[in-house]
């Protein structure tokens, strides 16, 4: 299975007040052509698709047009995780619809690790890869704030919360892997 990993598109970002939509469109056209020419099976997009949690209509149009183009290509899967610039609820809103195009979106951390595990299948419909699609973990996702805690205590809880979340998702992926008929990498 051929994977292409990207991140930090920041669609909609301006430079010195100048909109850069033509540049973004050129980038997405290049990326779609690369996916086709290199016969990529799965595209992984690891956060910061947009530069703002409220992307412009034009930025959204570029994003969805790109997803439609990739869904119509030989690329079998797209996995999108939110970054710190993305709105988790905005990315998650069309998640169920995008699943029909084999586009898997994880906009926010979940109490259920299965929500962050994506099993990618080959052309024969057999599992080929398990992806732990962990989005940007926000402070509220990984710790409970307590009045009067020190900066050091807050930092310790954040690190412990990140470790615990990654461990929870990885352990669930290992359980899923054990249930498969043949070995599939995580």
PDB file of C-alpha atoms in Angstrom:
ATOM      1  CA  UNK A   1       0.000   0.000   0.000  1.00  0.00           C
ATOM      2  CA  UNK A   2       1.448   3.365  -1.068  1.00  0.00           C
ATOM      3  CA  UNK A   3       0.842   6.190   1.400  1.00  0.00           C
ATOM      4  CA  UNK A   4       1.298   9.925   1.022  1.00  0.00           C
ATOM      5  CA  UNK A   5       1.464  11.930   4.251  1.00  0.00           C
ATOM      6  CA  UNK A   6       0.829  15.672   4.215  1.00  0.00           C
ATOM      7  CA  UNK A   7      -0.039  18.354   6.745  1.00  0.00           C
ATOM      8  CA  UNK A   8      -0.284  22.070   7.358  1.00  0.00           C
ATOM      9  CA  UNK A   9      -2.065  23.181   4.210  1.00  0.00           C
ATOM     10  CA  UNK A  10      -3.428  26.292   5.961  1.00  0.00           C
ATOM     11  CA  UNK A  11      -6.010  26.899   3.229  1.00  0.00           C
ATOM     12  CA  UNK A  12      -7.261  30.478   3.357  1.00  0.00           C
ATOM     13  CA  UNK A  13      -4.140  32.051   4.817  1.00  0.00           C
ATOM     14  CA  UNK A  14      -3.272  35.509   3.546  1.00  0.00           C
ATOM     15  CA  UNK A  15       0.222  36.942   3.204  1.00  0.00           C
ATOM     16  CA  UNK A  16       0.597  40.653   3.877  1.00  0.00           C
ATOM     17  CA  UNK A  17      -3.149  41.007   3.386  1.00  0.00           C
ATOM     18  CA  UNK A  18      -3.051  39.296  -0.028  1.00  0.00           C
ATOM     19  CA  UNK A  19      -5.337  36.329  -0.569  1.00  0.00           C
ATOM     20  CA  UNK A  20      -3.501  33.289  -1.896  1.00  0.00           C
ATOM     21  CA  UNK A  21      -6.335  31.193  -3.340  1.00  0.00           C
ATOM     22  CA  UNK A  22      -4.632  30.788  -6.719  1.00  0.00           C
ATOM     23  CA  UNK A  23      -1.565  29.349  -4.968  1.00  0.00           C
ATOM     24  CA  UNK A  24      -3.688  26.961  -2.928  1.00  0.00           C
ATOM     25  CA  UNK A  25      -5.576  25.833  -5.997  1.00  0.00           C
ATOM     26  CA  UNK A  26      -2.273  25.204  -7.806  1.00  0.00           C
ATOM     27  CA  UNK A  27      -0.983  23.217  -4.815  1.00  0.00           C
ATOM     28  CA  UNK A  28      -4.122  21.065  -4.604  1.00  0.00           C
ATOM     29  CA  UNK A  29      -4.081  20.448  -8.375  1.00  0.00           C
ATOM     30  CA  UNK A  30      -0.426  19.412  -8.136  1.00  0.00           C
ATOM     31  CA  UNK A  31      -1.187  17.135  -5.164  1.00  0.00           C
ATOM     32  CA  UNK A  32      -4.131  15.471  -6.927  1.00  0.00           C
ATOM     33  CA  UNK A  33      -2.000  14.912 -10.043  1.00  0.00           C
ATOM     34  CA  UNK A  34       0.811  13.458  -7.895  1.00  0.00           C
ATOM     35  CA  UNK A  35      -1.631  11.082  -6.201  1.00  0.00           C
ATOM     36  CA  UNK A  36      -2.751   9.844  -9.621  1.00  0.00           C
ATOM     37  CA  UNK A  37       0.678   9.643 -11.253  1.00  0.00           C
ATOM     38  CA  UNK A  38       2.298   7.870  -8.284  1.00  0.00           C
ATOM     39  CA  UNK A  39      -0.724   5.595  -7.831  1.00  0.00           C
ATOM     40  CA  UNK A  40      -1.114   6.511  -4.166  1.00  0.00           C
ATOM     41  CA  UNK A  41      -3.475   4.193  -2.274  1.00  0.00           C
ATOM     42  CA  UNK A  42      -4.049   6.388   0.783  1.00  0.00           C
ATOM     43  CA  UNK A  43      -3.598  10.064   1.550  1.00  0.00           C
ATOM     44  CA  UNK A  44      -3.023  11.038   5.184  1.00  0.00           C
ATOM     45  CA  UNK A  45      -3.614  14.696   6.060  1.00  0.00           C
ATOM     46  CA  UNK A  46      -2.352  15.420   9.563  1.00  0.00           C
ATOM     47  CA  UNK A  47      -3.913  18.668  10.642  1.00  0.00           C
ATOM     48  CA  UNK A  48      -4.145  22.353   9.870  1.00  0.00           C
ATOM     49  CA  UNK A  49      -6.098  21.970   6.658  1.00  0.00           C
ATOM     50  CA  UNK A  50      -7.383  25.475   7.197  1.00  0.00           C
ATOM     51  CA  UNK A  51      -5.687  28.521   8.635  1.00  0.00           C
ATOM     52  CA  UNK A  52      -8.731  29.443  10.675  1.00  0.00           C
ATOM     53  CA  UNK A  53     -11.418  27.631  12.624  1.00  0.00           C
ATOM     54  CA  UNK A  54     -13.908  29.517  10.429  1.00  0.00           C
ATOM     55  CA  UNK A  55     -12.545  29.059   6.900  1.00  0.00           C
ATOM     56  CA  UNK A  56     -13.838  31.211   4.079  1.00  0.00           C
ATOM     57  CA  UNK A  57     -16.272  29.847   1.533  1.00  0.00           C
ATOM     58  CA  UNK A  58     -13.486  29.892  -1.065  1.00  0.00           C
ATOM     59  CA  UNK A  59     -11.158  27.852   1.177  1.00  0.00           C
ATOM     60  CA  UNK A  60     -13.957  25.346   1.795  1.00  0.00           C
ATOM     61  CA  UNK A  61     -14.670  25.124  -1.937  1.00  0.00           C
ATOM     62  CA  UNK A  62     -11.012  24.307  -2.659  1.00  0.00           C
ATOM     63  CA  UNK A  63     -10.994  21.635   0.060  1.00  0.00           C
ATOM     64  CA  UNK A  64     -14.178  19.880  -1.032  1.00  0.00           C
ATOM     65  CA  UNK A  65     -13.337  20.071  -4.742  1.00  0.00           C
ATOM     66  CA  UNK A  66      -9.978  18.450  -3.964  1.00  0.00           C
ATOM     67  CA  UNK A  67     -11.620  15.685  -1.909  1.00  0.00           C
ATOM     68  CA  UNK A  68     -14.052  14.957  -4.756  1.00  0.00           C
ATOM     69  CA  UNK A  69     -11.188  14.762  -7.242  1.00  0.00           C
ATOM     70  CA  UNK A  70      -9.196  12.381  -5.051  1.00  0.00           C
ATOM     71  CA  UNK A  71     -12.278  10.247  -4.332  1.00  0.00           C
ATOM     72  CA  UNK A  72     -12.738   9.841  -8.096  1.00  0.00           C
ATOM     73  CA  UNK A  73      -9.083   8.820  -8.536  1.00  0.00           C
ATOM     74  CA  UNK A  74      -7.517   5.394  -7.914  1.00  0.00           C
ATOM     75  CA  UNK A  75      -6.640   6.582  -4.367  1.00  0.00           C
ATOM     76  CA  UNK A  76      -8.685   4.277  -2.130  1.00  0.00           C
ATOM     77  CA  UNK A  77      -8.640   6.260   1.141  1.00  0.00           C
ATOM     78  CA  UNK A  78      -8.167   9.716   2.587  1.00  0.00           C
ATOM     79  CA  UNK A  79      -7.632  10.112   6.334  1.00  0.00           C
ATOM     80  CA  UNK A  80      -7.977  13.648   7.716  1.00  0.00           C
ATOM     81  CA  UNK A  81      -7.161  14.633  11.294  1.00  0.00           C
ATOM     82  CA  UNK A  82      -7.681  18.093  12.758  1.00  0.00           C
ATOM     83  CA  UNK A  83      -4.824  20.339  13.769  1.00  0.00           C
ATOM     84  CA  UNK A  84      -4.712  23.205  16.230  1.00  0.00           C
ATOM     85  CA  UNK A  85      -5.906  25.708  13.592  1.00  0.00           C
ATOM     86  CA  UNK A  86      -8.885  23.566  12.557  1.00  0.00           C
ATOM     87  CA  UNK A  87     -12.339  23.582  14.100  1.00  0.00           C
ATOM     88  CA  UNK A  88     -13.083  20.040  15.293  1.00  0.00           C
ATOM     89  CA  UNK A  89     -16.839  20.489  14.860  1.00  0.00           C
ATOM     90  CA  UNK A  90     -16.443  22.047  11.408  1.00  0.00           C
ATOM     91  CA  UNK A  91     -14.320  19.126  10.163  1.00  0.00           C
ATOM     92  CA  UNK A  92     -16.584  16.541  11.808  1.00  0.00           C
ATOM     93  CA  UNK A  93     -19.851  17.986  10.434  1.00  0.00           C
ATOM     94  CA  UNK A  94     -19.700  16.192   7.022  1.00  0.00           C
ATOM     95  CA  UNK A  95     -17.881  13.145   8.405  1.00  0.00           C
ATOM     96  CA  UNK A  96     -20.687  10.638   7.829  1.00  0.00           C
ATOM     97  CA  UNK A  97     -21.247  11.840   4.268  1.00  0.00           C
ATOM     98  CA  UNK A  98     -17.525  11.757   3.458  1.00  0.00           C
ATOM     99  CA  UNK A  99     -17.266   8.139   4.666  1.00  0.00           C
ATOM    100  CA  UNK A 100     -19.183   7.112   1.533  1.00  0.00           C
ATOM    101  CA  UNK A 101     -16.235   8.454  -0.482  1.00  0.00           C
ATOM    102  CA  UNK A 102     -13.711   6.577   1.729  1.00  0.00           C
ATOM    103  CA  UNK A 103     -12.700   9.865   3.324  1.00  0.00           C
ATOM    104  CA  UNK A 104     -12.238   9.358   7.048  1.00  0.00           C
ATOM    105  CA  UNK A 105     -12.317  12.496   9.205  1.00  0.00           C
ATOM    106  CA  UNK A 106     -11.292  12.712  12.866  1.00  0.00           C
ATOM    107  CA  UNK A 107     -11.890  16.248  14.049  1.00  0.00           C
ATOM    108  CA  UNK A 108     -11.574  15.757  17.780  1.00  0.00           C
ATOM    109  CA  UNK A 109     -10.420  13.344  20.431  1.00  0.00           C
ATOM    110  CA  UNK A 110     -12.989  10.782  21.469  1.00  0.00           C
ATOM    111  CA  UNK A 111     -13.693   8.862  24.636  1.00  0.00           C
ATOM    112  CA  UNK A 112     -13.940   5.779  22.409  1.00  0.00           C
ATOM    113  CA  UNK A 113     -10.579   4.938  20.834  1.00  0.00           C
ATOM    114  CA  UNK A 114     -12.368   3.127  17.990  1.00  0.00           C
ATOM    115  CA  UNK A 115     -13.419   6.545  16.669  1.00  0.00           C
ATOM    116  CA  UNK A 116      -9.735   7.300  16.037  1.00  0.00           C
ATOM    117  CA  UNK A 117      -8.828   4.007  14.373  1.00  0.00           C
ATOM    118  CA  UNK A 118      -9.187   3.605  10.625  1.00  0.00           C
ATOM    119  CA  UNK A 119      -8.679   0.252   8.897  1.00  0.00           C
ATOM    120  CA  UNK A 120      -7.588   0.813   5.307  1.00  0.00           C
ATOM    121  CA  UNK A 121      -8.508  -1.896   2.825  1.00  0.00           C
ATOM    122  CA  UNK A 122      -6.946  -2.881  -0.462  1.00  0.00           C
ATOM    123  CA  UNK A 123      -8.690  -3.355  -3.793  1.00  0.00           C
ATOM    124  CA  UNK A 124      -9.565  -6.894  -2.664  1.00  0.00           C
ATOM    125  CA  UNK A 125     -11.483  -5.377   0.324  1.00  0.00           C
ATOM    126  CA  UNK A 126      -9.022  -7.020   2.736  1.00  0.00           C
ATOM    127  CA  UNK A 127      -7.464  -4.951   5.554  1.00  0.00           C
ATOM    128  CA  UNK A 128      -3.989  -3.662   4.653  1.00  0.00           C
ATOM    129  CA  UNK A 129      -3.177  -1.054   7.319  1.00  0.00           C
ATOM    130  CA  UNK A 130      -4.502   0.232  10.624  1.00  0.00           C
ATOM    131  CA  UNK A 131      -4.146   3.996  11.080  1.00  0.00           C
ATOM    132  CA  UNK A 132      -4.257   5.587  14.508  1.00  0.00           C
ATOM    133  CA  UNK A 133      -5.839   8.877  13.394  1.00  0.00           C
ATOM    134  CA  UNK A 134      -5.258  11.001  16.462  1.00  0.00           C
ATOM    135  CA  UNK A 135      -6.150  14.670  16.013  1.00  0.00           C
ATOM    136  CA  UNK A 136      -4.569  17.624  17.771  1.00  0.00           C
ATOM    137  CA  UNK A 137      -5.256  17.054  21.458  1.00  0.00           C
ATOM    138  CA  UNK A 138      -6.666  20.111  23.147  1.00  0.00           C
ATOM    139  CA  UNK A 139      -6.086  20.783  26.833  1.00  0.00           C
ATOM    140  CA  UNK A 140      -9.701  19.916  27.686  1.00  0.00           C
ATOM    141  CA  UNK A 141      -9.338  16.568  25.862  1.00  0.00           C
ATOM    142  CA  UNK A 142      -6.532  15.287  28.038  1.00  0.00           C
ATOM    143  CA  UNK A 143      -6.742  16.752  31.537  1.00  0.00           C
ATOM    144  CA  UNK A 144      -9.021  18.209  34.151  1.00  0.00           C
ATOM    145  CA  UNK A 145      -8.004  21.706  35.217  1.00  0.00           C
ATOM    146  CA  UNK A 146      -7.868  22.301  38.950  1.00  0.00           C
ATOM    147  CA  UNK A 147      -7.900  25.635  40.728  1.00  0.00           C
ATOM    148  CA  UNK A 148      -4.535  26.667  42.085  1.00  0.00           C
ATOM    149  CA  UNK A 149      -2.438  24.165  40.151  1.00  0.00           C
ATOM    150  CA  UNK A 150       1.095  25.269  39.315  1.00  0.00           C
ATOM    151  CA  UNK A 151       2.480  25.631  35.819  1.00  0.00           C
ATOM    152  CA  UNK A 152       4.629  22.554  36.461  1.00  0.00           C
ATOM    153  CA  UNK A 153       1.597  20.519  37.574  1.00  0.00           C
ATOM    154  CA  UNK A 154      -0.372  21.639  34.510  1.00  0.00           C
ATOM    155  CA  UNK A 155       2.499  20.655  32.199  1.00  0.00           C
ATOM    156  CA  UNK A 156       2.886  17.282  33.944  1.00  0.00           C
ATOM    157  CA  UNK A 157      -0.835  16.571  33.503  1.00  0.00           C
ATOM    158  CA  UNK A 158      -0.723  17.567  29.828  1.00  0.00           C
ATOM    159  CA  UNK A 159       2.197  15.220  29.123  1.00  0.00           C
ATOM    160  CA  UNK A 160       0.528  12.412  31.092  1.00  0.00           C
ATOM    161  CA  UNK A 161      -2.771  13.027  29.277  1.00  0.00           C
ATOM    162  CA  UNK A 162      -1.133  12.905  25.835  1.00  0.00           C
ATOM    163  CA  UNK A 163       0.678   9.681  26.733  1.00  0.00           C
ATOM    164  CA  UNK A 164      -2.502   8.113  28.089  1.00  0.00           C
ATOM    165  CA  UNK A 165      -4.525   9.067  25.017  1.00  0.00           C
ATOM    166  CA  UNK A 166      -1.950   7.713  22.568  1.00  0.00           C
ATOM    167  CA  UNK A 167      -1.632   4.518  24.619  1.00  0.00           C
ATOM    168  CA  UNK A 168      -5.431   4.069  24.702  1.00  0.00           C
ATOM    169  CA  UNK A 169      -5.736   4.405  20.912  1.00  0.00           C
ATOM    170  CA  UNK A 170      -2.701   2.217  20.226  1.00  0.00           C
ATOM    171  CA  UNK A 171      -3.932  -0.534  22.577  1.00  0.00           C
ATOM    172  CA  UNK A 172      -7.350  -0.490  20.874  1.00  0.00           C
ATOM    173  CA  UNK A 173      -5.623  -0.726  17.475  1.00  0.00           C
ATOM    174  CA  UNK A 174      -3.638  -3.731  18.714  1.00  0.00           C
ATOM    175  CA  UNK A 175      -6.883  -5.389  19.838  1.00  0.00           C
ATOM    176  CA  UNK A 176      -8.418  -4.739  16.426  1.00  0.00           C
ATOM    177  CA  UNK A 177      -5.266  -6.086  14.774  1.00  0.00           C
ATOM    178  CA  UNK A 178      -5.475  -9.319  16.791  1.00  0.00           C
ATOM    179  CA  UNK A 179      -9.014  -9.940  15.485  1.00  0.00           C
ATOM    180  CA  UNK A 180      -7.945  -9.828  11.830  1.00  0.00           C
ATOM    181  CA  UNK A 181      -7.346 -13.026   9.867  1.00  0.00           C
ATOM    182  CA  UNK A 182      -3.887 -11.982   8.712  1.00  0.00           C
ATOM    183  CA  UNK A 183      -1.156  -9.674  10.001  1.00  0.00           C
ATOM    184  CA  UNK A 184      -1.810  -6.008   9.253  1.00  0.00           C
ATOM    185  CA  UNK A 185       0.626  -3.261  10.301  1.00  0.00           C
ATOM    186  CA  UNK A 186      -0.349  -0.381  12.564  1.00  0.00           C
TER     187      UNK A 186
END
